[in-house]
Amino acid sequence: MLNDKLLPAWKECDRLAALRSYRIIDTPPEPAFDDLVELAARACQTPIALISLIDERRQWFKAEVGLGVRETSLDRSICLSAMLLPGLTIVPDLTEDPRFADNPLVSGEPHLRFYAGAMLRTPDGVPLGALCVLDHVPRNLAEEQAFTLTMLARQVMSQLELRRAIAERDERLEASHQIEQRQSLLVRELHHRVKNTLATVQALVGATGRSTGSFDEFYHSFSKRITSLARTHNLLTEDYWQTAPLREIALNELKPFADSRLPRFMLLGPSVELSADLAVPVGMALHELTTNAVRYGALSNPTGYVRVQWAVDEVEGPRKLHLEWREVGGPQVKEPLHRGFGSTLLQRILPMQCNAEVEVQYAQEGLRFRMEAPLVEQRLVPTY
Amino acid sequence: MTNQANGKPLVLVLEDEALIALNLQDELRDAGYRTAGPFTTCAAALGWLQTATPDTAILDVALKDGPCLEIALELGRREVPFLIYSGHHKDRQLLAEFDHVTWIEKPVPHSVLVQACHQLLVGCL
């Protein structure tokens, strides 16, 4: 039973964590703590007083008078022993106590003889160190002095608690400041993106206007382009990382043909996520290709079909996306006389926007389109 | 004004949204300008500037390879008037040296941009 009482109710790693939580180790001297050791030395009439905190491999002094050092190794620590004993530890003559007689600070300079230490412990009872007084001659403490030393030790703990509360409050303020900054950054980014999207829509108005003859035709093409753009944006915003799966982008366009009795399209390729930089232009390209197929190509008759195949090439440098659109079984294809917006998009916008290499072949058996573009790995949102 | 020998001023276009850039190019051509670019990166525009000088320029602020500051400085050195066309608010920190630069926030009708280019060119005759 006696042994049980000697076992500490804490583990050393928890004790060190508690010590760290006060954010005190290696901080510069502070008057509040300097005053307390000064008071301890005067009350006990000793030349030396210390606030000693027991760190992992050393004892470190938050405040000291009369010793002239800020830390010593643990093998020279008398407080380490005092810390483990409840209340006040008084050693009238260190040279006569077998625990301390061989301590170099006792047997050699500065020849310490007397020690009195009041344990410093957290409200949970975890010991951090001691407030101690030392003398070069053997002696004892009067009852009043012992009482004062114990009270001063409590004051040291109050100061430590106060410091910790302030540090925690400052950290919370800093965190909320960071959240505010992040929010204002996101609002600015949103504002910028909205304006850019409006400018894109404006450009679509211009481009659609140039390639359509009547208002009805303009309205029809333009609305469908906007709808397609919106669907791609849906996919992008559904995902925290602001990427969209290529298969879903393609399905956005080809879904109306999914319920056909005969299969009208095939999507062949691994799961690959496209960032906005690639998803938006690729979505627009697939929209133009689908529209063209419905009007003139493999989806304009009952038997044709489209094969969309892709792969990601990781051989050298940045990952590359290979995408192929191939129409089969539609009416015989002729090279168009007039190049519309679709062709501008495939042959000029994709190369500019995505650094893509593209190839459009008006093969007799069906249109073929191929592109090869580096996958942009950059993430638009931070990883919190 | 050497570029205007054939009567058509040369406008450098720096814009990384290809759709916007190509549309802008079409509008400028319709209005009787020739265009250099459109360039989607500062590096590409700087490369072009090594061997040529435009009469004026339309610059987006934030390009994929960074802000257009270097291009703006280079145009300033050559006394080429230019305007900024951007989704951003006028950012005085970014272009403190260019406080006097025409700053047009996206989007505006392209006739406004064409008119602004015209005024830049008239201003430096």
JSON list of N, CA and C in Angstrom, two decimals, chain A residues 188-189 191-192 195-196 198-200 202-204 206-207 210 277 284 341 344-345 348-350 352-353, chain B residues 16-23 25-27 30 38 40 64 85 87-89 105-110:
[
{"chain": "A", "resi": 188, "resn": "ARG", "atom": "N", "xyz": [-12.70, 38.24, -52.58]},
{"chain": "A", "resi": 188, "resn": "ARG", "atom": "CA", "xyz": [-12.03, 38.91, -53.71]},
{"chain": "A", "resi": 188, "resn": "ARG", "atom": "C", "xyz": [-11.91, 37.98, -54.91]},
{"chain": "A", "resi": 189, "resn": "GLU", "atom": "N", "xyz": [-11.52, 36.71, -54.61]},
{"chain": "A", "resi": 189, "resn": "GLU", "atom": "CA", "xyz": [-11.35, 35.73, -55.68]},
{"chain": "A", "resi": 189, "resn": "GLU", "atom": "C", "xyz": [-12.69, 35.45, -56.37]},
{"chain": "A", "resi": 191, "resn": "HIS", "atom": "N", "xyz": [-15.27, 37.48, -56.56]},
{"chain": "A", "resi": 191, "resn": "HIS", "atom": "CA", "xyz": [-15.59, 38.67, -57.33]},
{"chain": "A", "resi": 191, "resn": "HIS", "atom": "C", "xyz": [-14.88, 38.63, -58.69]},
{"chain": "A", "resi": 192, "resn": "HIS", "atom": "N", "xyz": [-13.60, 38.31, -58.62]},
{"chain": "A", "resi": 192, "resn": "HIS", "atom": "CA", "xyz": [-12.79, 38.24, -59.83]},
{"chain": "A", "resi": 192, "resn": "HIS", "atom": "C", "xyz": [-13.32, 37.17, -60.78]},
{"chain": "A", "resi": 195, "resn": "LYS", "atom": "N", "xyz": [-16.60, 38.17, -62.49]},
{"chain": "A", "resi": 195, "resn": "LYS", "atom": "CA", "xyz": [-16.39, 39.12, -63.59]},
{"chain": "A", "resi": 195, "resn": "LYS", "atom": "C", "xyz": [-15.77, 38.43, -64.80]},
{"chain": "A", "resi": 196, "resn": "ASN", "atom": "N", "xyz": [-14.84, 37.51, -64.52]},
{"chain": "A", "resi": 196, "resn": "ASN", "atom": "CA", "xyz": [-14.22, 36.78, -65.64]},
{"chain": "A", "resi": 196, "resn": "ASN", "atom": "C", "xyz": [-15.24, 35.90, -66.35]},
{"chain": "A", "resi": 198, "resn": "LEU", "atom": "N", "xyz": [-18.43, 36.49, -66.51]},
{"chain": "A", "resi": 198, "resn": "LEU", "atom": "CA", "xyz": [-19.28, 37.39, -67.31]},
{"chain": "A", "resi": 198, "resn": "LEU", "atom": "C", "xyz": [-18.57, 37.78, -68.61]},
{"chain": "A", "resi": 199, "resn": "ALA", "atom": "N", "xyz": [-17.26, 38.04, -68.49]},
{"chain": "A", "resi": 199, "resn": "ALA", "atom": "CA", "xyz": [-16.50, 38.39, -69.70]},
{"chain": "A", "resi": 199, "resn": "ALA", "atom": "C", "xyz": [-16.48, 37.21, -70.68]},
{"chain": "A", "resi": 200, "resn": "THR", "atom": "N", "xyz": [-16.40, 35.98, -70.14]},
{"chain": "A", "resi": 200, "resn": "THR", "atom": "CA", "xyz": [-16.43, 34.78, -70.99]},
{"chain": "A", "resi": 200, "resn": "THR", "atom": "C", "xyz": [-17.78, 34.69, -71.69]},
{"chain": "A", "resi": 202, "resn": "GLN", "atom": "N", "xyz": [-19.77, 37.11, -72.32]},
{"chain": "A", "resi": 202, "resn": "GLN", "atom": "CA", "xyz": [-19.80, 38.19, -73.31]},
{"chain": "A", "resi": 202, "resn": "GLN", "atom": "C", "xyz": [-19.07, 37.75, -74.59]},
{"chain": "A", "resi": 203, "resn": "ALA", "atom": "N", "xyz": [-17.93, 37.09, -74.41]},
{"chain": "A", "resi": 203, "resn": "ALA", "atom": "CA", "xyz": [-17.18, 36.62, -75.58]},
{"chain": "A", "resi": 203, "resn": "ALA", "atom": "C", "xyz": [-17.99, 35.56, -76.33]},
{"chain": "A", "resi": 204, "resn": "LEU", "atom": "N", "xyz": [-18.73, 34.72, -75.56]},
{"chain": "A", "resi": 204, "resn": "LEU", "atom": "CA", "xyz": [-19.57, 33.70, -76.20]},
{"chain": "A", "resi": 204, "resn": "LEU", "atom": "C", "xyz": [-20.68, 34.35, -77.01]},
{"chain": "A", "resi": 206, "resn": "GLY", "atom": "N", "xyz": [-20.45, 37.23, -78.49]},
{"chain": "A", "resi": 206, "resn": "GLY", "atom": "CA", "xyz": [-19.80, 37.73, -79.71]},
{"chain": "A", "resi": 206, "resn": "GLY", "atom": "C", "xyz": [-19.54, 36.61, -80.69]},
{"chain": "A", "resi": 207, "resn": "ALA", "atom": "N", "xyz": [-18.94, 35.51, -80.16]},
{"chain": "A", "resi": 207, "resn": "ALA", "atom": "CA", "xyz": [-18.56, 34.41, -81.04]},
{"chain": "A", "resi": 207, "resn": "ALA", "atom": "C", "xyz": [-19.79, 33.74, -81.64]},
{"chain": "A", "resi": 210, "resn": "ARG", "atom": "N", "xyz": [-21.32, 35.90, -84.35]},
{"chain": "A", "resi": 210, "resn": "ARG", "atom": "CA", "xyz": [-20.58, 35.89, -85.62]},
{"chain": "A", "resi": 210, "resn": "ARG", "atom": "C", "xyz": [-20.88, 34.66, -86.46]},
{"chain": "A", "resi": 277, "resn": "ASP", "atom": "N", "xyz": [-9.15, 24.89, -65.19]},
{"chain": "A", "resi": 277, "resn": "ASP", "atom": "CA", "xyz": [-8.42, 25.35, -66.38]},
{"chain": "A", "resi": 277, "resn": "ASP", "atom": "C", "xyz": [-8.62, 24.43, -67.57]},
{"chain": "A", "resi": 284, "resn": "MET", "atom": "N", "xyz": [-16.56, 22.61, -73.06]},
{"chain": "A", "resi": 284, "resn": "MET", "atom": "CA", "xyz": [-17.06, 23.37, -74.20]},
{"chain": "A", "resi": 284, "resn": "MET", "atom": "C", "xyz": [-16.77, 22.62, -75.50]},
{"chain": "A", "resi": 341, "resn": "PHE", "atom": "N", "xyz": [-18.06, 28.49, -84.90]},
{"chain": "A", "resi": 341, "resn": "PHE", "atom": "CA", "xyz": [-17.46, 28.67, -83.57]},
{"chain": "A", "resi": 341, "resn": "PHE", "atom": "C", "xyz": [-16.85, 27.36, -83.07]},
{"chain": "A", "resi": 344, "resn": "THR", "atom": "N", "xyz": [-13.45, 26.97, -84.35]},
{"chain": "A", "resi": 344, "resn": "THR", "atom": "CA", "xyz": [-12.54, 27.92, -83.68]},
{"chain": "A", "resi": 344, "resn": "THR", "atom": "C", "xyz": [-12.18, 27.41, -82.29]},
{"chain": "A", "resi": 345, "resn": "LEU", "atom": "N", "xyz": [-13.19, 26.89, -81.59]},
{"chain": "A", "resi": 345, "resn": "LEU", "atom": "CA", "xyz": [-12.96, 26.41, -80.25]},
{"chain": "A", "resi": 345, "resn": "LEU", "atom": "C", "xyz": [-11.95, 25.26, -80.24]},
{"chain": "A", "resi": 348, "resn": "ARG", "atom": "N", "xyz": [-8.42, 26.62, -82.16]},
{"chain": "A", "resi": 348, "resn": "ARG", "atom": "CA", "xyz": [-7.66, 27.79, -81.69]},
{"chain": "A", "resi": 348, "resn": "ARG", "atom": "C", "xyz": [-7.74, 27.97, -80.17]},
{"chain": "A", "resi": 349, "resn": "ILE", "atom": "N", "xyz": [-8.96, 27.84, -79.63]},
{"chain": "A", "resi": 349, "resn": "ILE", "atom": "CA", "xyz": [-9.10, 28.11, -78.19]},
{"chain": "A", "resi": 349, "resn": "ILE", "atom": "C", "xyz": [-8.44, 27.03, -77.34]},
{"chain": "A", "resi": 350, "resn": "LEU", "atom": "N", "xyz": [-8.67, 25.75, -77.70]},
{"chain": "A", "resi": 350, "resn": "LEU", "atom": "CA", "xyz": [-8.04, 24.68, -76.90]},
{"chain": "A", "resi": 350, "resn": "LEU", "atom": "C", "xyz": [-6.52, 24.80, -76.88]},
{"chain": "A", "resi": 352, "resn": "MET", "atom": "N", "xyz": [-4.68, 27.44, -77.23]},
{"chain": "A", "resi": 352, "resn": "MET", "atom": "CA", "xyz": [-4.28, 28.62, -76.46]},
{"chain": "A", "resi": 352, "resn": "MET", "atom": "C", "xyz": [-4.51, 28.42, -74.98]},
{"chain": "A", "resi": 353, "resn": "GLN", "atom": "N", "xyz": [-5.69, 27.90, -74.64]},
{"chain": "A", "resi": 353, "resn": "GLN", "atom": "CA", "xyz": [-6.10, 27.84, -73.25]},
{"chain": "A", "resi": 353, "resn": "GLN", "atom": "C", "xyz": [-5.43, 26.71, -72.48]},
{"chain": "B", "resi": 16, "resn": "ASP", "atom": "N", "xyz": [-5.27, 35.86, -70.83]},
{"chain": "B", "resi": 16, "resn": "ASP", "atom": "CA", "xyz": [-5.09, 34.40, -70.76]},
{"chain": "B", "resi": 16, "resn": "ASP", "atom": "C", "xyz": [-6.39, 33.60, -70.93]},
{"chain": "B", "resi": 17, "resn": "GLU", "atom": "N", "xyz": [-7.53, 34.27, -71.02]},
{"chain": "B", "resi": 17, "resn": "GLU", "atom": "CA", "xyz": [-8.75, 33.55, -71.37]},
{"chain": "B", "resi": 17, "resn": "GLU", "atom": "C", "xyz": [-8.87, 33.56, -72.89]},
{"chain": "B", "resi": 18, "resn": "ALA", "atom": "N", "xyz": [-8.62, 32.42, -73.50]},
{"chain": "B", "resi": 18, "resn": "ALA", "atom": "CA", "xyz": [-8.51, 32.36, -74.95]},
{"chain": "B", "resi": 18, "resn": "ALA", "atom": "C", "xyz": [-9.78, 32.87, -75.64]},
{"chain": "B", "resi": 19, "resn": "LEU", "atom": "N", "xyz": [-10.92, 32.50, -75.09]},
{"chain": "B", "resi": 19, "resn": "LEU", "atom": "CA", "xyz": [-12.19, 32.88, -75.70]},
{"chain": "B", "resi": 19, "resn": "LEU", "atom": "C", "xyz": [-12.33, 34.41, -75.73]},
{"chain": "B", "resi": 20, "resn": "ILE", "atom": "N", "xyz": [-12.00, 35.04, -74.59]},
{"chain": "B", "resi": 20, "resn": "ILE", "atom": "CA", "xyz": [-12.06, 36.49, -74.50]},
{"chain": "B", "resi": 20, "resn": "ILE", "atom": "C", "xyz": [-11.04, 37.11, -75.45]},
{"chain": "B", "resi": 21, "resn": "ALA", "atom": "N", "xyz": [-9.84, 36.54, -75.45]},
{"chain": "B", "resi": 21, "resn": "ALA", "atom": "CA", "xyz": [-8.75, 37.08, -76.27]},
{"chain": "B", "resi": 21, "resn": "ALA", "atom": "C", "xyz": [-9.10, 37.05, -77.75]},
{"chain": "B", "resi": 22, "resn": "LEU", "atom": "N", "xyz": [-9.64, 35.91, -78.22]},
{"chain": "B", "resi": 22, "resn": "LEU", "atom": "CA", "xyz": [-9.93, 35.78, -79.65]},
{"chain": "B", "resi": 22, "resn": "LEU", "atom": "C", "xyz": [-11.09, 36.69, -80.05]},
{"chain": "B", "resi": 23, "resn": "ASN", "atom": "N", "xyz": [-12.05, 36.82, -79.15]},
{"chain": "B", "resi": 23, "resn": "ASN", "atom": "CA", "xyz": [-13.18, 37.70, -79.41]},
{"chain": "B", "resi": 23, "resn": "ASN", "atom": "C", "xyz": [-12.71, 39.16, -79.52]},
{"chain": "B", "resi": 25, "resn": "GLN", "atom": "N", "xyz": [-9.76, 40.10, -80.32]},
{"chain": "B", "resi": 25, "resn": "GLN", "atom": "CA", "xyz": [-9.01, 40.20, -81.57]},
{"chain": "B", "resi": 25, "resn": "GLN", "atom": "C", "xyz": [-9.95, 40.44, -82.76]},
{"chain": "B", "resi": 26, "resn": "ASP", "atom": "N", "xyz": [-11.06, 39.68, -82.79]},
{"chain": "B", "resi": 26, "resn": "ASP", "atom": "CA", "xyz": [-12.04, 39.86, -83.88]},
{"chain": "B", "resi": 26, "resn": "ASP", "atom": "C", "xyz": [-12.58, 41.29, -83.88]},
{"chain": "B", "resi": 27, "resn": "GLU", "atom": "N", "xyz": [-12.93, 41.77, -82.67]},
{"chain": "B", "resi": 27, "resn": "GLU", "atom": "CA", "xyz": [-13.52, 43.10, -82.58]},
{"chain": "B", "resi": 27, "resn": "GLU", "atom": "C", "xyz": [-12.53, 44.18, -83.03]},
{"chain": "B", "resi": 30, "resn": "ASP", "atom": "N", "xyz": [-12.21, 44.12, -86.75]},
{"chain": "B", "resi": 30, "resn": "ASP", "atom": "CA", "xyz": [-13.38, 44.76, -87.37]},
{"chain": "B", "resi": 30, "resn": "ASP", "atom": "C", "xyz": [-13.27, 46.28, -87.31]},
{"chain": "B", "resi": 38, "resn": "PRO", "atom": "N", "xyz": [-3.19, 37.16, -79.83]},
{"chain": "B", "resi": 38, "resn": "PRO", "atom": "CA", "xyz": [-3.20, 37.37, -78.38]},
{"chain": "B", "resi": 38, "resn": "PRO", "atom": "C", "xyz": [-2.18, 36.47, -77.66]},
{"chain": "B", "resi": 40, "resn": "THR", "atom": "N", "xyz": [-1.05, 34.63, -74.13]},
{"chain": "B", "resi": 40, "resn": "THR", "atom": "CA", "xyz": [-1.71, 34.17, -72.89]},
{"chain": "B", "resi": 40, "resn": "THR", "atom": "C", "xyz": [-0.75, 34.19, -71.71]},
{"chain": "B", "resi": 64, "resn": "LYS", "atom": "N", "xyz": [-1.34, 33.64, -66.22]},
{"chain": "B", "resi": 64, "resn": "LYS", "atom": "CA", "xyz": [-0.98, 32.35, -65.61]},
{"chain": "B", "resi": 64, "resn": "LYS", "atom": "C", "xyz": [0.44, 32.38, -65.05]},
{"chain": "B", "resi": 85, "resn": "TYR", "atom": "N", "xyz": [-7.23, 45.81, -68.94]},
{"chain": "B", "resi": 85, "resn": "TYR", "atom": "CA", "xyz": [-8.59, 45.26, -69.01]},
{"chain": "B", "resi": 85, "resn": "TYR", "atom": "C", "xyz": [-8.62, 44.05, -68.08]},
{"chain": "B", "resi": 87, "resn": "GLY", "atom": "N", "xyz": [-10.60, 41.76, -64.59]},
{"chain": "B", "resi": 87, "resn": "GLY", "atom": "CA", "xyz": [-11.70, 41.47, -63.69]},
{"chain": "B", "resi": 87, "resn": "GLY", "atom": "C", "xyz": [-11.43, 42.02, -62.29]},
{"chain": "B", "resi": 88, "resn": "HIS", "atom": "N", "xyz": [-10.19, 42.44, -62.05]},
{"chain": "B", "resi": 88, "resn": "HIS", "atom": "CA", "xyz": [-9.83, 43.00, -60.75]},
{"chain": "B", "resi": 88, "resn": "HIS", "atom": "C", "xyz": [-10.16, 44.48, -60.67]},
{"chain": "B", "resi": 89, "resn": "HIS", "atom": "N", "xyz": [-10.40, 44.93, -59.44]},
{"chain": "B", "resi": 89, "resn": "HIS", "atom": "CA", "xyz": [-10.48, 46.36, -59.20]},
{"chain": "B", "resi": 89, "resn": "HIS", "atom": "C", "xyz": [-9.11, 46.95, -59.47]},
{"chain": "B", "resi": 105, "resn": "GLU", "atom": "N", "xyz": [-12.59, 47.79, -66.11]},
{"chain": "B", "resi": 105, "resn": "GLU", "atom": "CA", "xyz": [-12.97, 46.55, -65.43]},
{"chain": "B", "resi": 105, "resn": "GLU", "atom": "C", "xyz": [-13.85, 45.68, -66.33]},
{"chain": "B", "resi": 106, "resn": "LYS", "atom": "N", "xyz": [-13.50, 44.40, -66.39]},
{"chain": "B", "resi": 106, "resn": "LYS", "atom": "CA", "xyz": [-14.30, 43.44, -67.16]},
{"chain": "B", "resi": 106, "resn": "LYS", "atom": "C", "xyz": [-15.68, 43.27, -66.55]},
{"chain": "B", "resi": 107, "resn": "PRO", "atom": "N", "xyz": [-16.73, 43.03, -67.29]},
{"chain": "B", "resi": 107, "resn": "PRO", "atom": "CA", "xyz": [-16.72, 43.15, -68.75]},
{"chain": "B", "resi": 107, "resn": "PRO", "atom": "C", "xyz": [-17.28, 44.50, -69.19]},
{"chain": "B", "resi": 108, "resn": "VAL", "atom": "N", "xyz": [-16.89, 44.96, -70.35]},
{"chain": "B", "resi": 108, "resn": "VAL", "atom": "CA", "xyz": [-17.50, 46.15, -70.96]},
{"chain": "B", "resi": 108, "resn": "VAL", "atom": "C", "xyz": [-17.76, 45.82, -72.43]},
{"chain": "B", "resi": 109, "resn": "PRO", "atom": "N", "xyz": [-18.68, 46.54, -73.07]},
{"chain": "B", "resi": 109, "resn": "PRO", "atom": "CA", "xyz": [-18.86, 46.32, -74.50]},
{"chain": "B", "resi": 109, "resn": "PRO", "atom": "C", "xyz": [-17.53, 46.57, -75.21]},
{"chain": "B", "resi": 110, "resn": "HIS", "atom": "N", "xyz": [-17.25, 45.77, -76.22]},
{"chain": "B", "resi": 110, "resn": "HIS", "atom": "CA", "xyz": [-15.95, 45.91, -76.86]},
{"chain": "B", "resi": 110, "resn": "HIS", "atom": "C", "xyz": [-15.79, 47.26, -77.55]}
]
